[in-house]
mmCIF file of C-alpha atoms in Angstrom:
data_model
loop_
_atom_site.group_PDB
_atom_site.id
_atom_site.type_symbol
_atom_site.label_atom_id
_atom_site.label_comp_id
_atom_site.label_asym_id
_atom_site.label_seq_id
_atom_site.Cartn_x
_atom_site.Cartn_y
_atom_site.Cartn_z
ATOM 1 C CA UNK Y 170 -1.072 12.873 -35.060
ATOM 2 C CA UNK Y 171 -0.847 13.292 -31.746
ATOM 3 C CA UNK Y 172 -3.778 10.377 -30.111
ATOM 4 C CA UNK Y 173 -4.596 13.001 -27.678
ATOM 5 C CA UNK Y 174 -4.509 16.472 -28.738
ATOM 6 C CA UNK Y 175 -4.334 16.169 -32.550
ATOM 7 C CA UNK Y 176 -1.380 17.921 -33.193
ATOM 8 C CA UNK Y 177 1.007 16.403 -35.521
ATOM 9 C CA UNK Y 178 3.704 14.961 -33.733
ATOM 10 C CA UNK Y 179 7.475 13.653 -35.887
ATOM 11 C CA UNK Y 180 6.492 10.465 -35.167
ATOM 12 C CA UNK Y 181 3.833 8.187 -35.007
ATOM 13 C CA UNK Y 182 2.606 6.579 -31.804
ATOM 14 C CA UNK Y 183 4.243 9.559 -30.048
ATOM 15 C CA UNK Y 184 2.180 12.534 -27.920
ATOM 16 C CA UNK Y 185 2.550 16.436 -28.433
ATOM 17 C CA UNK Y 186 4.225 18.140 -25.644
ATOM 18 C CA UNK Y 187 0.670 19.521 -24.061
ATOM 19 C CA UNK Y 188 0.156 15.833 -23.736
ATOM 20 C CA UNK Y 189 3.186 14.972 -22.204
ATOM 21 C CA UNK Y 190 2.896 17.507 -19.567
ATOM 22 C CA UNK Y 191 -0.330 16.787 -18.275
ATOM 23 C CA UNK Y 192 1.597 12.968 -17.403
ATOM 24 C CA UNK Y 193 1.716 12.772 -13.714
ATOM 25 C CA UNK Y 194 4.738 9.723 -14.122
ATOM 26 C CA UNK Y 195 5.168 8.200 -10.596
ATOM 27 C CA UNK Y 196 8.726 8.280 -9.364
ATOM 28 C CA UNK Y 197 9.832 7.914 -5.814
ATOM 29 C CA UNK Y 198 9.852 8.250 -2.955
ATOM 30 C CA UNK Y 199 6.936 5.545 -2.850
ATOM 31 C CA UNK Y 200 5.395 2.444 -0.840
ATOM 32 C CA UNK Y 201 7.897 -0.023 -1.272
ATOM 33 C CA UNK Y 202 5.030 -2.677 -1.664
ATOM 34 C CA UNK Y 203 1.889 -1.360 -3.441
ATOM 35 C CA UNK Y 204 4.149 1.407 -5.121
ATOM 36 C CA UNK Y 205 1.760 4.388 -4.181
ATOM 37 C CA UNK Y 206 3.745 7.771 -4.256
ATOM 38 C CA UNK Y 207 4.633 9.406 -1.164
ATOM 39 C CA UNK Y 208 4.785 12.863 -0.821
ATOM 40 C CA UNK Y 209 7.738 13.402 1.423
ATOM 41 C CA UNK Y 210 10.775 10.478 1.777
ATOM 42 C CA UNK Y 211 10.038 8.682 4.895
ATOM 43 C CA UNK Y 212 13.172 6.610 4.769
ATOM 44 C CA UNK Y 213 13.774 3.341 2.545
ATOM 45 C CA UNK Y 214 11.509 0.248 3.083
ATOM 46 C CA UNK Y 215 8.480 2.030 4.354
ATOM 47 C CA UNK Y 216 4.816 1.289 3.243
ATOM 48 C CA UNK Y 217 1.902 3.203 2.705
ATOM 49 C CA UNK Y 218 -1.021 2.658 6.110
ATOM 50 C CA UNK Y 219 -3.108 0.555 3.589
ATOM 51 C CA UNK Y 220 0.021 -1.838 3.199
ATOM 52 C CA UNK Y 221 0.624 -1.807 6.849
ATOM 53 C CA UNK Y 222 -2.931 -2.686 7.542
ATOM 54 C CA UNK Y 223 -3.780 -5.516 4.770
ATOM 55 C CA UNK Y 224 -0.427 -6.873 2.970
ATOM 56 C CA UNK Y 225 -1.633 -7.668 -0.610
ATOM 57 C CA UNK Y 226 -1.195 -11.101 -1.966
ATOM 58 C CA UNK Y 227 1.406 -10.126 -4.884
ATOM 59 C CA UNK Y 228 5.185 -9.028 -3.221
ATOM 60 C CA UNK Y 229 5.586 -5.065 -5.043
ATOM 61 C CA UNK Y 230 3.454 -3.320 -7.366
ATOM 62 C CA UNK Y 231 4.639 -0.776 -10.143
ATOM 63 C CA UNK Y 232 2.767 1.828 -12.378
ATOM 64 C CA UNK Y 233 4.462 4.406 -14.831
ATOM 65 C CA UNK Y 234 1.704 6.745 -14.152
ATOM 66 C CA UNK Y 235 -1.275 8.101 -12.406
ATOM 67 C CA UNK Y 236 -4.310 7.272 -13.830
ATOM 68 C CA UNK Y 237 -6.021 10.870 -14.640
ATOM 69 C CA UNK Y 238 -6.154 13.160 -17.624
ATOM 70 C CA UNK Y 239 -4.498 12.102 -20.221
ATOM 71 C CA UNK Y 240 -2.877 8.644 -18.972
ATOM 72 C CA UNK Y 241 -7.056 8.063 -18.402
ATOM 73 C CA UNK Y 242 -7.371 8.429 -22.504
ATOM 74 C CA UNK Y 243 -4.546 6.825 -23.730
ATOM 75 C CA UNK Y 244 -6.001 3.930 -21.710
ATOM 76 C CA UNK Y 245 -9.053 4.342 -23.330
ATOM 77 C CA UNK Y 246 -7.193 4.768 -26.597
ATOM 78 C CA UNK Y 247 -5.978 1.464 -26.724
ATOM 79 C CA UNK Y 248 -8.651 -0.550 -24.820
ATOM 80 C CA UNK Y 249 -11.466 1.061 -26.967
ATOM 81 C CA UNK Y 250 -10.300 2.382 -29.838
ATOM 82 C CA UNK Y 251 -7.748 -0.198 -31.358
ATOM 83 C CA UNK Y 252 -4.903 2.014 -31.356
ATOM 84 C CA UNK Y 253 -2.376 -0.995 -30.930
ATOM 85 C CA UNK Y 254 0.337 1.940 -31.725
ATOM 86 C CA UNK Y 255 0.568 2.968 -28.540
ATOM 87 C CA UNK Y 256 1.553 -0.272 -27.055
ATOM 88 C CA UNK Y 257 5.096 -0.206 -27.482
ATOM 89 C CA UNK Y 258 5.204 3.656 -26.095
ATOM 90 C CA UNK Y 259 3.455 2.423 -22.692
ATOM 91 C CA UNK Y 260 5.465 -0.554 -22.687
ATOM 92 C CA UNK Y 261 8.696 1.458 -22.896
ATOM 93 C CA UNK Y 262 7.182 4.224 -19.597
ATOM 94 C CA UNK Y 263 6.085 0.555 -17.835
ATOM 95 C CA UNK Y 264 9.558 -0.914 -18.770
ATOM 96 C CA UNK Y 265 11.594 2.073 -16.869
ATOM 97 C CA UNK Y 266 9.019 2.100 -14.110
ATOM 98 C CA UNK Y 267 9.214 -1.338 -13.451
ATOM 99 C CA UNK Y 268 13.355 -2.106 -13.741
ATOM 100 C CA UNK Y 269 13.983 -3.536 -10.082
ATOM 101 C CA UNK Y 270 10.440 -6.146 -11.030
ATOM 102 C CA UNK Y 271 12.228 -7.007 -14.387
ATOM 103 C CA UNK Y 272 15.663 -7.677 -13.358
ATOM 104 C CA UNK Y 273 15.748 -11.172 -12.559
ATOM 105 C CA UNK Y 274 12.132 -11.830 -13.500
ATOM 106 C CA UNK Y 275 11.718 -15.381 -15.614
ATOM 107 C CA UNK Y 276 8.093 -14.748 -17.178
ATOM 108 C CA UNK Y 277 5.707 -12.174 -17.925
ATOM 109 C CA UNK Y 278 1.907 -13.320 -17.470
ATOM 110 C CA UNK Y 279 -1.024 -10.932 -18.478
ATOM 111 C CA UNK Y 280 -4.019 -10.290 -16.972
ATOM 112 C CA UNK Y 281 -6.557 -12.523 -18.753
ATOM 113 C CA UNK Y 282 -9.964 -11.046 -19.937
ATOM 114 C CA UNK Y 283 -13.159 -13.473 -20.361
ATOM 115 C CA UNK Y 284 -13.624 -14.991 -23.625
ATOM 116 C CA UNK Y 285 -16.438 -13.445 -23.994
ATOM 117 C CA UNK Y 286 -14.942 -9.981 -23.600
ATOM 118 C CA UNK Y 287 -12.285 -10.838 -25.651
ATOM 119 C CA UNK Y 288 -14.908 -11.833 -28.596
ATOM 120 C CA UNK Y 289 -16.465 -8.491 -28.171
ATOM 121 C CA UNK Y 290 -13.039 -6.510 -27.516
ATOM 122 C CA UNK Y 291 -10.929 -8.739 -30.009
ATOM 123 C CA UNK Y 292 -7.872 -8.204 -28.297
ATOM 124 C CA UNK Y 293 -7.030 -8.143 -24.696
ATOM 125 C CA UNK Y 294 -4.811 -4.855 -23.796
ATOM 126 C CA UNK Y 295 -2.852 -6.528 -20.859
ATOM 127 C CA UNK Y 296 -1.634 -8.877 -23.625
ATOM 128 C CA UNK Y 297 -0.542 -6.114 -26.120
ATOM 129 C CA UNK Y 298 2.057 -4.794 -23.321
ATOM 130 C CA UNK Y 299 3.003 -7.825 -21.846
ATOM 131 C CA UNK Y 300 4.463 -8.935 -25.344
ATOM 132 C CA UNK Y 301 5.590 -5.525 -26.341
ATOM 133 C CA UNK Y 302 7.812 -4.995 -23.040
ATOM 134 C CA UNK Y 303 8.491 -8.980 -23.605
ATOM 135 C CA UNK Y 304 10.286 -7.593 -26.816
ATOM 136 C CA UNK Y 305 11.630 -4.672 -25.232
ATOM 137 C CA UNK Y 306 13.202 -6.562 -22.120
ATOM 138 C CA UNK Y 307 13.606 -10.537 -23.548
ATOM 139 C CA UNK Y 308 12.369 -11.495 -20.604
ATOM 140 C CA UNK Y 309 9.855 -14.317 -21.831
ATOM 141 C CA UNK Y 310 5.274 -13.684 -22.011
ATOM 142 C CA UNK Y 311 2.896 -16.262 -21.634
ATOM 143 C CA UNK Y 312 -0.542 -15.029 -22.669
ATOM 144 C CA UNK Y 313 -2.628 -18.419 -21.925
ATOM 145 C CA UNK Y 314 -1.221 -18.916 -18.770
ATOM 146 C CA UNK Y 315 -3.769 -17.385 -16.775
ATOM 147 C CA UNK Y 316 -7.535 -18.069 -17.410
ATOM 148 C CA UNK Y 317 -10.564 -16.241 -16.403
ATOM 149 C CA UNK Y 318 -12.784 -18.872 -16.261
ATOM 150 C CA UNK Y 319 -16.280 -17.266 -15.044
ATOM 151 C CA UNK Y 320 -17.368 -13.649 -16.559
ATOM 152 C CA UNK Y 321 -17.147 -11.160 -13.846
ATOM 153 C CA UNK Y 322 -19.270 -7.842 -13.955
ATOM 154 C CA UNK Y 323 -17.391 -4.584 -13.927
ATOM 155 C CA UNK Y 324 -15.318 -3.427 -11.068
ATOM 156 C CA UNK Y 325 -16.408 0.134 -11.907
ATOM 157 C CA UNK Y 326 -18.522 1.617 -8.766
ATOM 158 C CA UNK Y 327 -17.929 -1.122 -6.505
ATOM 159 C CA UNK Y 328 -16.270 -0.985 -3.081
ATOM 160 C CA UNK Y 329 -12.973 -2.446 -2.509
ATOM 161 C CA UNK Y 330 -14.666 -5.555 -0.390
ATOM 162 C CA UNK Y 331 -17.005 -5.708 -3.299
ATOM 163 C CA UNK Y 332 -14.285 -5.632 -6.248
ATOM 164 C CA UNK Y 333 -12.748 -8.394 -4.400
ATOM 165 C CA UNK Y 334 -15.788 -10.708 -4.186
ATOM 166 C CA UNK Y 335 -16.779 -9.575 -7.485
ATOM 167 C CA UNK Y 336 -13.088 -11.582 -8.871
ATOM 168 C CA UNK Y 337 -13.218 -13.730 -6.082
ATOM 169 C CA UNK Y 338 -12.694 -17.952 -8.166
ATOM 170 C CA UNK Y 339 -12.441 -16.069 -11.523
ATOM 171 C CA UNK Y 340 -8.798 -17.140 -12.663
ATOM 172 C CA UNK Y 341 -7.481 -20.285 -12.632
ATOM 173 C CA UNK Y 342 -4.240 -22.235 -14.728
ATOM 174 C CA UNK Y 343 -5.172 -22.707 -18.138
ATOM 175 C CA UNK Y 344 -4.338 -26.380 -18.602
ATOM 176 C CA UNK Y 345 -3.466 -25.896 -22.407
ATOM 177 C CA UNK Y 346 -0.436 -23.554 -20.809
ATOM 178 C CA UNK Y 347 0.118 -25.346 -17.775
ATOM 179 C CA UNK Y 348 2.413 -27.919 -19.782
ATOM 180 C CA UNK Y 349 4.396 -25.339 -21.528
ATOM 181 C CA UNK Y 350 5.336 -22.927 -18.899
ATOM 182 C CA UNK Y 351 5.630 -24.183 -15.227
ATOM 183 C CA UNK Y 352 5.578 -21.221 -12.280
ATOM 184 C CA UNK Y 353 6.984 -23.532 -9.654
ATOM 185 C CA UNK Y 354 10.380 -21.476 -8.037
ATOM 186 C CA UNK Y 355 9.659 -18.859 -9.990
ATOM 187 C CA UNK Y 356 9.408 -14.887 -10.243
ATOM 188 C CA UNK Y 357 6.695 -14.030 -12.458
ATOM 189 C CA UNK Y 358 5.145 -10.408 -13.400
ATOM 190 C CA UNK Y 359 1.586 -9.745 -13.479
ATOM 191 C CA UNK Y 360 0.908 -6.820 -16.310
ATOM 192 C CA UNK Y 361 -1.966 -4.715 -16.451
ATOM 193 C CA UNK Y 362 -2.773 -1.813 -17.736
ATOM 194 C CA UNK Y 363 -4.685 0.086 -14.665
ATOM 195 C CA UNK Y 364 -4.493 -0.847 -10.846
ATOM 196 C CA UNK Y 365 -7.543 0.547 -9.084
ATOM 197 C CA UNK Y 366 -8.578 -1.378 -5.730
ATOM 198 C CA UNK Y 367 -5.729 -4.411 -6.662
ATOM 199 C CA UNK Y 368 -8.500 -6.929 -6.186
ATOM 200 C CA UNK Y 369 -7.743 -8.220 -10.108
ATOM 201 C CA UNK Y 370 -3.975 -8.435 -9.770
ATOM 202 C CA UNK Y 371 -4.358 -9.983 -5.503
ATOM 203 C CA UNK Y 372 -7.161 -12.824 -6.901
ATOM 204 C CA UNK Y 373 -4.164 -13.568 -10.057
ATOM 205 C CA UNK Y 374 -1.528 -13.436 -7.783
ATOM 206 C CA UNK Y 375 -3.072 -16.017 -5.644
ATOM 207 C CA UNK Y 376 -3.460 -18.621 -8.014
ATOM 208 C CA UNK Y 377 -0.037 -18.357 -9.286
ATOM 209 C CA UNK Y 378 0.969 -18.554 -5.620
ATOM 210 C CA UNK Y 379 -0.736 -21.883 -5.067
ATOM 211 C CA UNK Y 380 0.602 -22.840 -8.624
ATOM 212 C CA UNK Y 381 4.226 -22.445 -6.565
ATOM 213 C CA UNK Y 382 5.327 -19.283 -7.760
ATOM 214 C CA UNK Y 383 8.134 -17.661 -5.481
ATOM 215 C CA UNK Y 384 7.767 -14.317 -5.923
ATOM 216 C CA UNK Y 385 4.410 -12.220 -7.632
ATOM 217 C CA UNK Y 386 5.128 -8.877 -8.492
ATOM 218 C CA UNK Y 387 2.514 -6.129 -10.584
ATOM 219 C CA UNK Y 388 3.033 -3.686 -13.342
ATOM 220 C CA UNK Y 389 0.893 -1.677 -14.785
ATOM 221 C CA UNK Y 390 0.663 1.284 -16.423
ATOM 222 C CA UNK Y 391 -1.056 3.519 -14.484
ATOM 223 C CA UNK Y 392 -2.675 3.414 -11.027
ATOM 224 C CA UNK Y 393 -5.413 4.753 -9.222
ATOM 225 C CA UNK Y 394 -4.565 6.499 -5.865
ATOM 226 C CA UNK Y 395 -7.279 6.577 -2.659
ATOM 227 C CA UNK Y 396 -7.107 8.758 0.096
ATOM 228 C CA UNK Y 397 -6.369 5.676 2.239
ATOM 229 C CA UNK Y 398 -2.977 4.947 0.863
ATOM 230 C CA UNK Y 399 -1.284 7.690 2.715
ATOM 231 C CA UNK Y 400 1.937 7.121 4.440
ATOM 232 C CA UNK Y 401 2.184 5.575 7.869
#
């Protein structure tokens, strides 16, 4: 069945067409940084004003989708409600979204969740679609690369300055993956599932940075979009 609607659907892990069509996928023209959608072409190369104002710390971020309706509950479906089905299916909308990060990237490394969280979660969701668009791409995951290594509150309800103080020291190298895959020279992928303020993905991207990486890029599968990321 459908994970959304309930309709039987001819295969499983797959949505019903009501489902599909309330998908807002992102396609361009869009910020050729942060990946926000535009809603007229402005020319290639150009950035949204909150790119202009504050480059992030990552080089360009992708998302499949807009985080509303029913990208919002398949999010939920698989953070919350164990439906490890649906991995592969948001791997394969994050895969096509994210093409120009993949080509040429040499490792995939997921957004790390406390251990604490991960106890009560038992899985962590970034991890899921890092190794299912790992299988769908070959380009190689490491899952213990990254460490959060202080519990963080939610980001939910904070302001951006506060989602970034709120992360701010919270990742660091995990030394038992340190030895197996270096990041010096190299272009690595950040995956996520949602980008909201960036503040998760900027505070990851800056260790890996210091860790020597030469290029940082994001994908998710769905993004939030504020007011302030308009077009300049």
């Amino acid at each position: 069945m459908c994970p959304i609607t309930g309709d039987r659907v001819a295969e499983h892990g797959t949505l019903s067409p009501d489902a599909w069509a309330d998908l807002s996928f992102i396609t361009r023209p869009l910020c050729a940084v942060t990946g926000v959608p535009f809603e007229r072409d402005v020319g290639a190369g150009a950035i949204s004003a909150a790119a202009s104002a504050r480059m992030p710390t990552y080089d360009r971020a992708r998302a499949a989708m807009l985080y509303d309706g029913t990208a919002r509950r398949l999010v939920h479906q698989l953070k919350y409600s164990d439906r490890m089905d649906l991995a592969g299916l948001m791997a394969r909308w994050m895969v096509i979204a994210g093409r120009e990060l993949l080509d040429g990237a040499d490792l995939l490394v997921p957004v790390p969740l406390h251990r604490r969280r991960l106890i009560w979660r038992r899985f962590n969701q970034a991890a899921a679609l890092a190794n299912a668009i790992s299988r769908q791409t070959t380009v190689p995951v490491d899952v213990m690369l990254l460490e959060r290594s202080k519990p963080t509150q939610s980001q939910v309800g904070l302001s951006r300055a506060g989602r970034r103080r709120n992360v701010r020291g919270a990742f660091k190298l995990s030394s038992a993956a340190s030895a197996q895959h270096t990041v010096a020279g190299k272009h690595v992928v950040l995956i996520d599932d949602v980008l909201t303020s960036g503040a998760t993905v900027e505070a990851c991207a800056a260790v890996l940075r210091r860790a020597g990486a030469a290029q940082v890029d994001v994908l998710t599968l769905a993004r939030v979009v504020a007011p302030q990321d308009a077009t300049i």
